[in-house]
Coordinates of N, CA and C in Angstrom, one line a residue:
X1 N -98.5 -64.9 41.2 CA -97.8 -64.5 42.5 C -97.6 -66.2 42.8
X2 N -98.1 -67.4 41.9 CA -97.2 -68.5 42.3 C -96.1 -68.8 41.2
X3 N -95.9 -68.2 39.9 CA -95.1 -68.5 39.2 C -93.5 -67.0 39.4
X4 N -94.2 -66.1 40.3 CA -93.1 -65.1 40.0 C -92.0 -65.6 40.9
X5 N -91.9 -66.4 42.3 CA -90.8 -66.6 42.9 C -89.7 -67.7 41.9
X6 N -90.6 -68.7 41.0 CA -89.8 -69.8 40.5 C -89.1 -68.7 39.2
X7 N -89.7 -67.7 38.5 CA -88.8 -67.4 37.6 C -87.8 -66.5 38.1
X8 N -87.8 -65.9 39.8 CA -86.7 -65.3 39.9 C -85.4 -66.3 40.5
X9 N -85.9 -67.0 41.2 CA -85.0 -68.4 41.3 C -84.3 -68.7 40.1
X10 N -85.2 -69.1 38.9 CA -84.6 -69.1 37.5 C -83.5 -68.4 36.9
X11 N -83.7 -67.1 37.4 CA -83.1 -66.0 36.6 C -81.7 -65.7 37.9
X12 N -82.1 -66.1 38.8 CA -80.7 -66.2 39.8 C -79.7 -67.3 39.6
X13 N -80.3 -68.6 39.3 CA -79.4 -69.6 38.8 C -78.9 -69.2 37.5
X14 N -80.1 -68.6 36.9 CA -79.0 -68.5 35.6 C -77.6 -67.8 35.5
X15 N -77.9 -66.8 36.4 CA -76.6 -65.6 36.4 C -75.7 -65.9 37.3
X16 N -75.7 -66.6 38.3 CA -75.2 -66.8 39.6 C -74.7 -68.2 39.9
X17 N -75.6 -69.1 39.2 CA -75.4 -71.1 39.5 C -75.6 -71.5 40.6
X18 N -76.1 -70.6 41.8 CA -76.4 -70.9 43.1 C -77.4 -72.5 42.8
X19 N -77.2 -73.2 43.9 CA -78.2 -74.8 44.0 C -79.9 -74.1 44.0
X20 N -80.5 -74.8 43.5 CA -81.8 -74.9 43.9 C -82.4 -75.2 45.6
X21 N -81.3 -76.2 45.8 CA -81.7 -76.5 47.3 C -81.5 -75.2 48.2
X22 N -80.8 -74.1 47.7 CA -80.9 -73.0 48.7 C -82.3 -72.4 48.7
X23 N -82.9 -72.2 47.6 CA -84.0 -71.9 47.4 C -85.3 -72.3 48.0
X24 N -85.1 -73.7 48.5 CA -86.4 -74.7 49.3 C -85.7 -74.7 50.8
X25 N -84.2 -74.1 51.0 CA -84.1 -73.7 52.6 C -84.7 -72.7 52.6
X26 N -84.7 -71.6 51.9 CA -85.0 -70.3 52.0 C -87.0 -70.3 52.1
X27 N -87.2 -71.2 51.7 CA -88.8 -71.5 51.4 C -89.4 -71.9 53.1
X28 N -88.0 -73.1 53.8 CA -88.7 -73.3 54.9 C -88.1 -72.4 56.1
X29 N -87.2 -71.5 55.8 CA -87.0 -71.1 56.7 C -88.2 -69.9 57.1
X30 N -88.9 -69.3 56.2 CA -89.9 -68.7 56.1 C -90.8 -69.4 56.9
X31 N -91.5 -70.4 56.3 CA -92.5 -71.1 57.0 C -92.2 -71.6 58.5
X32 N -90.6 -71.8 59.2 CA -90.5 -72.1 60.6 C -90.5 -70.5 61.1
X33 N -90.2 -69.4 60.7 CA -90.4 -68.2 60.9 C -91.6 -68.1 61.7
X34 N -92.9 -68.1 60.6 CA -94.3 -68.3 61.0 C -94.9 -69.1 62.1
X35 N -94.1 -70.0 62.1 CA -94.4 -71.4 63.1 C -94.4 -70.4 64.8
X36 N -93.7 -69.5 65.0 CA -93.5 -68.6 66.1 C -94.3 -67.6 66.2
X37 N -93.9 -67.0 65.0 CA -94.5 -65.5 64.7 C -96.1 -65.2 65.0
X38 N -96.9 -66.4 63.9 CA -97.9 -66.2 63.9 C -98.8 -66.1 65.5
X39 N -98.3 -67.6 66.1 CA -98.9 -68.0 67.7 C -98.5 -66.2 68.5
X40 N -97.5 -65.5 68.5 CA -97.1 -64.8 69.2 C -98.1 -63.9 69.2
X41 N -97.9 -63.1 67.5 CA -99.4 -62.2 67.5 C -100.6 -62.6 67.8
X42 N -101.1 -63.8 67.4 CA -102.3 -64.1 68.5 C -102.2 -64.1 70.0
X43 N -101.4 -64.3 70.7 CA -101.0 -64.3 72.0 C -101.4 -63.0 72.9
X44 N -100.8 -62.0 71.6 CA -100.9 -60.4 72.2 C -102.2 -59.6 71.6
X45 N -102.9 -60.6 70.8 CA -104.1 -59.8 70.4 C -104.8 -58.9 71.4
X46 N -104.9 -59.8 72.6 CA -105.6 -59.2 74.0 C -105.3 -58.0 74.8
X47 N -103.9 -57.6 74.3 CA -103.2 -56.6 74.8 C -103.1 -55.4 73.8
X48 N -103.4 -55.7 72.7 CA -103.0 -54.4 71.5 C -104.2 -53.7 71.6
X49 N -104.1 -52.2 71.5 CA -105.3 -51.5 71.2 C -106.0 -51.7 70.1
X50 N -107.5 -51.9 70.3 CA -108.0 -51.9 68.8 C -108.8 -50.6 68.4
X51 N -108.8 -49.5 68.8 CA -109.5 -48.4 68.4 C -108.8 -47.6 67.8
X52 N -108.2 -47.9 66.3 CA -107.7 -47.5 65.4 C -107.9 -46.2 65.0
X53 N -108.9 -45.5 65.9 CA -109.3 -44.1 65.4 C -108.6 -43.2 65.9
X54 N -107.5 -43.7 67.0 CA -106.9 -43.2 67.8 C -105.1 -43.1 67.2
X55 N -104.7 -41.7 67.0 CA -103.4 -41.8 66.1 C -102.2 -43.0 67.0
X56 N -102.3 -42.3 68.5 CA -101.1 -43.4 69.1 C -101.5 -44.8 68.8
X57 N -102.7 -45.4 69.1 CA -102.8 -46.8 68.9 C -102.9 -47.0 67.8
X58 N -103.0 -46.4 66.8 CA -102.6 -47.0 65.6 C -101.5 -47.1 65.0
X59 N -100.5 -46.0 65.7 CA -98.8 -46.3 65.7 C -98.3 -47.3 66.9
X60 N -99.0 -47.6 67.6 CA -98.5 -48.8 68.6 C -98.9 -50.0 67.5
X61 N -99.9 -50.2 66.8 CA -100.3 -51.3 66.5 C -99.3 -51.4 64.9
X62 N -98.8 -50.6 64.3 CA -97.9 -50.6 63.0 C -96.9 -51.1 63.5
X63 N -96.3 -50.1 64.6 CA -94.7 -50.6 65.4 C -94.9 -52.3 65.9
X64 N -95.9 -52.4 66.8 CA -95.4 -54.0 66.9 C -95.8 -54.6 65.9
X65 N -96.7 -54.7 65.1 CA -96.9 -55.8 63.9 C -95.4 -55.7 63.0
X66 N -94.4 -54.6 62.6 CA -93.4 -54.3 62.4 C -92.6 -54.9 62.8
X67 N -92.3 -54.8 64.2 CA -91.1 -55.3 65.0 C -91.4 -56.9 65.2
X68 N -92.4 -57.5 65.2 CA -92.9 -58.5 65.5 C -92.0 -59.7 64.1
X69 N -92.3 -58.8 63.1 CA -92.3 -59.5 61.7 C -90.7 -59.5 61.5
X70 N -90.3 -57.9 62.0 CA -88.8 -58.1 61.9 C -87.9 -59.2 62.6
X71 N -88.3 -59.2 64.2 CA -87.6 -60.1 64.7 C -87.7 -61.1 64.3
X72 N -88.8 -61.9 64.3 CA -89.2 -63.4 64.2 C -88.3 -63.6 62.5
X73 N -88.7 -63.2 61.6 CA -88.2 -63.6 60.5 C -86.8 -63.4 60.4
X74 N -86.0 -62.4 60.9 CA -84.6 -62.1 60.5 C -83.6 -63.0 61.5
X75 N -84.4 -63.2 62.8 CA -83.8 -63.9 63.8 C -83.4 -65.1 63.0
X76 N -84.8 -65.9 62.9 CA -84.7 -67.3 61.8 C -83.5 -67.2 60.6
X77 N -83.4 -66.0 59.9 CA -82.7 -66.0 58.7 C -81.7 -65.9 59.4
X78 N -80.9 -65.3 60.2 CA -79.8 -65.5 61.0 C -79.1 -66.8 61.2
X79 N -80.3 -67.7 61.7 CA -79.9 -69.2 62.2 C -79.5 -69.9 61.0
X80 N -80.1 -69.8 59.9 CA -80.4 -70.2 58.7 C -78.8 -70.3 58.2
X81 N -78.5 -69.0 58.3 CA -76.9 -68.8 57.8 C -76.0 -69.0 58.9
X82 N -76.2 -69.1 60.1 CA -75.4 -69.9 60.7 C -75.1 -71.2 60.6
X83 N -76.2 -71.7 60.3 CA -76.0 -73.4 59.7 C -75.5 -73.4 58.5
X84 N -76.0 -72.7 57.5 CA -75.6 -73.0 56.2 C -74.2 -72.0 55.6
X85 N -73.6 -72.0 55.9 CA -72.2 -71.5 55.9 C -72.2 -71.6 54.6
X86 N -72.1 -72.7 53.5 CA -71.8 -72.3 52.1 C -73.2 -71.2 51.2
X87 N -74.4 -70.8 52.1 CA -75.0 -70.2 51.6 C -74.3 -68.5 51.5
X88 N -73.3 -68.0 52.4 CA -73.2 -66.9 52.2 C -72.2 -66.2 51.4
X89 N -72.7 -66.2 50.1 CA -71.7 -65.5 49.1 C -73.7 -64.5 48.1
X90 N -73.3 -63.8 47.5 CA -73.9 -62.7 47.0 C -75.1 -63.5 46.3
X91 N -75.1 -64.1 45.5 CA -75.7 -65.1 44.3 C -76.7 -65.9 45.0
X92 N -75.7 -66.9 46.1 CA -76.4 -67.7 46.9 C -77.3 -67.2 48.0
X93 N -76.9 -66.1 48.5 CA -78.0 -65.0 49.3 C -79.2 -65.0 48.4
X94 N -79.3 -64.5 47.3 CA -80.3 -63.7 46.8 C -81.2 -65.2 46.4
X95 N -80.7 -66.2 46.1 CA -81.5 -67.7 46.1 C -81.9 -67.9 47.2
X96 N -81.4 -67.8 48.3 CA -82.1 -67.7 49.8 C -83.2 -66.9 50.0
X97 N -83.4 -65.8 49.5 CA -84.1 -64.6 49.8 C -85.0 -65.1 48.5
X98 N -84.7 -65.6 47.6 CA -86.1 -66.0 46.5 C -86.8 -66.7 47.2
X99 N -86.1 -68.1 47.6 CA -87.0 -68.5 48.6 C -88.1 -68.7 49.4
X100 N -87.4 -67.4 50.0 CA -88.1 -66.9 51.9 C -89.3 -66.3 50.8
X101 N -89.2 -65.1 50.2 CA -90.2 -64.4 49.8 C -91.2 -65.3 48.6
X102 N -90.6 -66.3 48.2 CA -91.3 -67.0 47.6 C -92.2 -67.9 48.2
X103 N -91.8 -68.6 49.3 CA -93.1 -69.1 49.9 C -93.8 -68.4 50.5
X104 N -93.9 -67.1 50.7 CA -94.6 -66.1 51.5 C -95.5 -65.8 50.2
X105 N -95.1 -65.6 49.2 CA -95.7 -65.3 47.8 C -96.7 -66.6 47.5
X106 N -96.1 -67.7 47.4 CA -96.8 -69.0 47.2 C -98.3 -69.3 47.9
X107 N -97.7 -68.9 49.5 CA -98.9 -69.0 50.2 C -100.1 -68.6 50.1
X108 N -99.9 -66.9 50.4 CA -100.5 -66.0 50.0 C -101.3 -66.1 48.3
X109 N -100.8 -66.5 47.4 CA -101.1 -66.6 45.8 C -102.5 -67.6 46.3
X110 N -101.5 -68.8 46.8 CA -102.9 -70.3 46.3 C -104.1 -69.9 47.8
X111 N -103.7 -69.3 48.8 CA -105.0 -68.7 49.4 C -106.1 -68.2 48.5
X112 N -105.1 -67.0 48.1 CA -106.2 -66.1 47.2 C -107.0 -66.7 46.1
X113 N -106.3 -67.6 45.2 CA -106.7 -68.7 44.3 C -107.9 -69.4 44.8
X114 N -107.9 -70.4 46.0 CA -109.0 -70.8 46.6 C -109.8 -70.4 47.1
X115 N -109.5 -68.8 47.1 CA -110.7 -68.1 47.5 C -111.6 -67.9 46.1
X116 N -110.8 -67.6 45.2 CA -111.7 -67.0 44.0 C -112.5 -68.2 43.6
X117 N -111.6 -69.4 43.4 CA -112.6 -70.5 43.0 C -113.3 -71.0 43.8
X118 N -113.8 -71.0 45.4 CA -114.9 -70.9 46.0 C -115.9 -70.2 45.6
X119 N -115.4 -69.0 45.6 CA -116.4 -67.7 45.4 C -117.5 -67.9 43.9
X120 N -116.2 -68.2 42.8 CA -116.9 -68.4 41.7 C -117.6 -69.8 41.5
X121 N -117.5 -70.8 42.1 CA -118.3 -72.0 42.3 C -119.5 -71.4 43.2
X122 N -119.4 -70.8 43.9 CA -120.7 -70.7 44.7 C -121.5 -69.2 44.0
X123 N -121.0 -68.8 43.1 CA -121.7 -67.9 41.9 C -122.9 -68.8 41.2
X124 N -121.9 -69.8 40.8 CA -123.0 -70.9 40.0 C -123.8 -71.9 40.9
X125 N -123.5 -71.7 42.3 CA -124.7 -72.4 42.9 C -124.3 -73.1 43.8
X126 N -123.2 -73.6 43.7 CA -122.2 -75.0 44.0 C -122.6 -74.5 45.7
X127 N -122.5 -75.6 46.9 CA -122.2 -75.5 47.9 C -123.4 -74.2 48.8
X128 N -124.3 -73.6 48.1 CA -124.9 -72.7 48.5 C -125.8 -73.3 49.9
X129 N -126.0 -74.8 49.8 CA -126.6 -75.5 50.8 C -125.9 -75.6 52.2
X130 N -124.6 -75.0 52.3 CA -123.9 -75.0 53.4 C -123.7 -73.9 54.0
X131 N -124.3 -72.8 53.3 CA -124.3 -71.7 53.9 C -125.3 -71.3 54.6
X132 N -125.6 -70.7 55.9 CA -126.5 -70.4 57.0 C -127.2 -69.0 55.8
X133 N -128.5 -69.0 56.0 CA -129.1 -68.2 55.4 C -128.8 -66.8 55.8
X134 N -128.7 -66.6 57.0 CA -128.4 -65.2 57.6 C -127.0 -64.6 56.8
X135 N -126.1 -65.8 56.5 CA -124.9 -65.2 56.0 C -124.6 -65.2 54.3
X136 N -125.7 -65.5 53.7 CA -125.6 -65.5 52.4 C -125.8 -63.9 51.9
X137 N -126.5 -62.8 52.2 CA -126.4 -61.8 51.9 C -124.9 -61.3 51.8
X138 N -123.9 -61.4 52.8 CA -122.6 -61.4 52.8 C -121.8 -62.1 51.8
X139 N -122.3 -63.3 51.8 CA -121.9 -64.3 50.4 C -121.8 -63.4 49.3
X140 N -122.9 -62.9 48.9 CA -123.6 -62.5 47.8 C -122.9 -61.0 47.4
X141 N -122.7 -60.2 48.7 CA -121.8 -59.4 48.1 C -120.2 -59.4 47.9
X142 N -119.7 -60.4 48.4 CA -118.4 -60.9 48.2 C -118.3 -61.7 46.8
X143 N -119.1 -61.9 46.1 CA -119.0 -62.2 44.8 C -119.3 -61.3 43.9
X144 N -120.2 -60.6 44.1 CA -120.3 -59.3 43.6 C -119.2 -58.5 43.3
X145 N -118.6 -58.5 44.4 CA -117.5 -57.6 44.3 C -116.1 -58.1 43.4
X146 N -115.8 -59.5 44.1 CA -115.0 -60.1 43.0 C -115.2 -60.2 41.4
X147 N -116.4 -60.4 41.3 CA -116.5 -60.1 39.6 C -116.9 -59.1 39.2
X148 N -116.9 -57.6 40.3 CA -116.6 -56.9 39.4 C -115.7 -55.7 39.7
X149 N -114.1 -56.5 40.3 CA -112.9 -55.8 40.4 C -112.4 -56.0 38.9
X150 N -111.8 -54.8 38.7 CA -111.3 -54.4 37.1 C -109.9 -55.0 37.5
X151 N -109.5 -55.5 36.5 CA -108.6 -56.4 35.9 C -107.1 -56.1 36.4
X152 N -107.3 -54.3 36.5 CA -105.7 -53.9 36.8 C -105.6 -54.0 38.6
X153 N -106.8 -53.9 39.3 CA -106.8 -54.0 40.5 C -106.6 -55.6 40.8
X154 N -107.0 -56.5 40.0 CA -106.3 -58.0 40.4 C -105.6 -58.4 40.3
X155 N -104.3 -57.1 39.3 CA -103.2 -57.4 39.2 C -102.4 -56.9 40.3
X156 N -102.7 -56.4 41.1 CA -102.0 -55.6 42.3 C -101.3 -56.6 43.0
X157 N -102.1 -57.4 43.3 CA -101.5 -58.6 44.3 C -100.2 -58.9 44.0
X158 N -100.0 -59.5 42.1 CA -99.3 -59.8 42.1 C -98.0 -58.6 41.7
X159 N -98.3 -57.3 41.8 CA -97.2 -56.2 41.5 C -96.9 -56.2 42.9
X160 N -97.2 -56.3 44.0 CA -97.4 -56.3 45.3 C -95.7 -57.2 45.6
X161 N -96.1 -58.6 45.3 CA -95.5 -59.4 45.6 C -94.1 -59.2 44.7
X162 N -94.0 -58.9 43.7 CA -92.6 -58.3 42.9 C -91.9 -57.4 44.0
X163 N -92.6 -56.3 44.1 CA -92.1 -55.5 45.5 C -91.6 -56.0 46.4
X164 N -92.3 -57.1 47.0 CA -92.1 -57.8 48.1 C -91.0 -58.8 48.1
X165 N -90.4 -59.0 46.7 CA -89.6 -60.1 46.6 C -88.2 -59.0 47.2
X166 N -88.4 -58.0 46.2 CA -87.2 -57.0 46.2 C -86.6 -56.7 47.7
X167 N -87.8 -56.7 48.8 CA -87.3 -56.4 50.0 C -86.7 -57.6 50.7
X168 N -87.3 -58.9 50.4 CA -86.8 -60.4 51.0 C -85.2 -60.3 50.5
X169 N -85.1 -60.1 49.2 CA -83.6 -60.4 48.7 C -83.0 -59.4 49.1
X170 N -83.1 -58.1 49.6 CA -82.2 -57.1 50.3 C -82.1 -57.9 51.9
X171 N -82.9 -58.0 52.7 CA -83.0 -58.8 53.9 C -82.1 -59.6 54.3
X172 N -81.9 -60.6 53.4 CA -81.2 -62.1 53.1 C -79.9 -61.6 53.3
X173 N -79.6 -60.7 52.3 CA -78.1 -60.3 52.2 C -77.1 -59.2 53.1
X174 N -78.6 -58.9 53.7 CA -78.4 -57.8 54.9 C -77.8 -58.8 56.2
X175 N -78.7 -60.0 56.2 CA -78.3 -60.9 57.4 C -77.2 -61.3 57.3
X176 N -76.8 -61.7 55.9 CA -75.8 -62.6 55.4 C -74.5 -61.6 55.9
X177 N -74.5 -60.5 55.7 CA -73.2 -59.7 56.1 C -72.9 -59.5 57.5
X178 N -73.5 -60.3 58.7 CA -73.2 -60.4 60.3 C -72.0 -61.6 60.0
X179 N -72.0 -62.5 58.7 CA -71.2 -63.7 58.7 C -69.8 -63.1 57.5
X180 N -70.4 -62.7 56.9 CA -69.4 -62.2 55.9 C -68.4 -60.8 56.4
X181 N -69.0 -60.0 57.0 CA -68.2 -59.1 57.4 C -68.1 -58.7 59.0
X182 N -68.6 -60.0 59.6 CA -68.4 -60.0 61.1 C -68.8 -59.3 62.0
X183 N -69.7 -58.5 61.4 CA -70.9 -57.4 62.4 C -72.1 -58.1 62.9
X184 N -72.4 -58.0 63.8 CA -73.5 -58.6 64.6 C -74.8 -57.1 64.1
X185 N -74.2 -56.0 64.1 CA -75.2 -55.1 63.9 C -75.8 -54.8 62.8
X186 N -75.7 -55.6 61.9 CA -76.1 -55.8 60.7 C -77.7 -56.7 60.8
X187 N -77.7 -57.4 61.8 CA -78.9 -58.1 62.0 C -79.8 -57.4 62.6
X188 N -79.4 -56.4 63.6 CA -80.0 -55.3 64.1 C -80.8 -54.6 62.8
X189 N -79.9 -54.4 61.8 CA -80.0 -53.3 60.6 C -81.0 -53.7 59.8
X190 N -81.3 -55.2 59.4 CA -82.3 -55.8 59.2 C -83.5 -55.7 59.8
X191 N -83.1 -56.1 60.8 CA -84.6 -56.4 61.6 C -85.0 -54.8 61.6
X192 N -84.3 -53.6 61.8 CA -84.9 -52.3 61.9 C -86.0 -52.1 60.2
X193 N -84.9 -52.0 59.2 CA -85.4 -52.1 58.0 C -86.9 -52.9 57.7
X194 N -86.7 -54.3 58.5 CA -88.2 -55.2 58.3 C -89.2 -54.3 58.8
X195 N -88.5 -53.9 60.0 CA -89.7 -53.6 61.0 C -90.2 -52.1 60.4
X196 N -89.5 -51.2 60.2 CA -90.0 -50.1 59.4 C -90.8 -50.1 58.3
X197 N -90.4 -50.9 57.1 CA -91.7 -51.5 56.0 C -92.9 -52.1 56.3
X198 N -93.0 -53.0 57.4 CA -94.2 -53.7 57.9 C -94.9 -52.2 58.7
X199 N -94.3 -51.5 59.1 CA -94.8 -50.9 60.3 C -95.5 -49.4 59.5
X200 N -94.7 -48.9 58.3 CA -95.4 -48.0 57.5 C -96.6 -48.9 56.8
X201 N -96.3 -49.6 56.2 CA -97.4 -49.9 55.0 C -99.0 -50.5 56.0
X202 N -98.7 -50.8 57.5 CA -99.8 -50.9 58.6 C -100.0 -49.7 58.1
X203 N -99.7 -49.0 58.9 CA -100.1 -47.6 59.2 C -100.8 -46.8 57.9
X204 N -100.0 -47.0 56.9 CA -100.8 -46.2 55.5 C -102.3 -47.3 55.2
X205 N -102.1 -48.5 55.3 CA -103.6 -48.9 55.4 C -104.5 -49.0 55.9
X206 N -104.4 -48.8 57.5 CA -105.2 -48.6 58.3 C -105.5 -47.1 58.4
X207 N -104.8 -46.3 58.2 CA -104.7 -45.0 58.2 C -105.9 -44.5 56.8
X208 N -105.3 -44.9 55.9 CA -106.1 -44.5 54.9 C -107.2 -44.9 54.2
X209 N -106.8 -46.7 54.0 CA -107.7 -47.8 53.4 C -107.9 -47.7 51.8
X210 N -106.7 -47.5 51.3 CA -106.2 -47.3 50.1 C -105.3 -48.1 49.5
X211 N -105.4 -49.0 48.6 CA -104.3 -49.6 48.1 C -103.5 -49.2 47.7
X212 N -103.6 -48.0 46.6 CA -102.8 -47.2 46.0 C -101.6 -46.9 46.7
X213 N -102.6 -46.3 47.8 CA -101.3 -45.5 48.7 C -100.2 -46.5 49.2
X214 N -100.9 -47.6 49.7 CA -100.0 -48.7 50.4 C -98.9 -49.2 49.0
X215 N -99.6 -49.7 47.8 CA -98.7 -49.9 47.3 C -97.7 -49.0 47.1
X216 N -97.9 -48.0 47.1 CA -97.0 -46.9 46.1 C -95.6 -47.0 47.4
X217 N -96.7 -47.3 48.8 CA -95.2 -47.2 49.8 C -94.7 -48.2 49.9
X218 N -94.8 -49.1 49.6 CA -94.1 -50.6 49.3 C -93.5 -50.8 48.0
X219 N -93.7 -49.6 47.1 CA -92.8 -49.6 46.0 C -91.5 -48.6 46.2
X220 N -91.6 -47.8 47.0 CA -90.7 -46.5 46.9 C -89.5 -47.7 48.0
X221 N -90.2 -48.2 48.8 CA -89.0 -49.3 49.9 C -88.5 -50.1 48.8
X222 N -89.1 -51.1 47.7 CA -88.5 -51.7 46.6 C -87.6 -51.2 46.1
X223 N -87.6 -50.1 45.6 CA -86.5 -49.3 44.8 C -85.7 -49.5 45.6
X224 N -85.4 -48.4 46.8 CA -84.4 -48.2 47.7 C -83.9 -49.7 47.9
X225 N -84.6 -50.8 48.1 CA -83.9 -52.0 48.8 C -83.4 -52.9 47.2
X226 N -84.0 -52.4 46.1 CA -83.2 -53.0 45.0 C -81.4 -52.4 44.8
X227 N -81.5 -51.0 45.0 CA -80.4 -50.3 44.8 C -79.6 -50.7 46.1
X228 N -79.8 -51.1 47.3 CA -79.0 -51.4 48.0 C -78.4 -53.0 47.7
X229 N -79.3 -53.9 46.9 CA -78.7 -55.1 46.8 C -77.8 -55.0 45.9
X230 N -77.7 -54.0 45.0 CA -76.5 -54.0 43.8 C -75.3 -53.0 44.8
X231 N -75.4 -52.7 45.7 CA -74.8 -51.9 46.5 C -73.7 -53.1 47.1
X232 N -74.5 -54.0 47.8 CA -73.7 -55.0 48.4 C -73.4 -56.0 47.4
X233 N -73.7 -56.0 46.0 CA -72.9 -56.9 45.1 C -71.6 -57.3 45.1
X234 N -71.2 -58.7 45.4 CA -69.8 -59.0 45.6 C -69.4 -60.3 44.3
X235 N -68.7 -60.4 43.8 CA -68.2 -61.6 43.0 C -68.3 -62.8 43.3
X236 N -68.6 -63.8 42.9 CA -68.9 -65.2 43.2 C -67.2 -65.7 43.5
X237 N -66.8 -66.6 44.9 CA -65.9 -66.9 45.2 C -65.5 -67.9 44.1
X238 N -64.5 -68.4 43.7 CA -64.2 -69.5 42.5 C -64.1 -70.8 43.4
X239 N -64.6 -71.7 42.1 CA -64.8 -73.1 43.3 C -63.6 -73.9 43.4
X240 N -63.4 -74.5 44.3 CA -62.2 -75.0 44.8 C -61.5 -75.8 43.4
X241 N -60.5 -76.2 43.2 CA -59.9 -77.0 42.0 C -59.8 -78.0 42.8
X242 N -60.1 -79.4 41.8 CA -60.1 -80.5 42.2 C -58.3 -81.0 42.0
X243 N -58.3 -81.9 43.5 CA -56.6 -82.5 43.4 C -56.5 -83.5 42.3
X244 N -55.2 -83.3 41.9 CA -55.4 -84.2 40.7 C -55.0 -86.0 41.8

């Protein structure tokens, strides 16, 4: 999860020669979107339904989380392209998307790695004196669940990040079309696509509590996104010739 974005950025750079600066701008764009996205979701938590056994409540939650992610991330992406006129080519858009999805992947991967290291250390007796007696039973359950996790299930997180990177690459290109084609509805399309994906993932995960079902849904969206990425493919503009 930590190296996948770097490898993708390296591949895009090798194929299309966009600057790595665009990768880091994409990373900053994702972080900025979450500065507003996460507090908004937190503020809305008391308004949203909590009983997910009711289908209507589950649909409301799925649509809310899908739309909030779509609006905050794609509007931020739109503002990034409005500022970065030089990023409006297919290859450069991919580099921005790789950085955007890469920031998400690295943050999640870093948190998972930190959690695994802490649990592994506690399984060896470290820092246990810092845990209240009432919570040690729950801690033991978490440690045993981590140790019993099959290797192929441990790899699901990395596979899911590969799928998510495909989605972010497409969304980056979709928002870019607002400027290259002069049509604002591409922004609404990107918001809708992002919202649909997140809403379906939230619904499937909360309805069936099955990681494989969720990953299958993400994989389907990733394959569709991959096809659309190549459908939007355009040649890179020639570099301007230097005047003698």
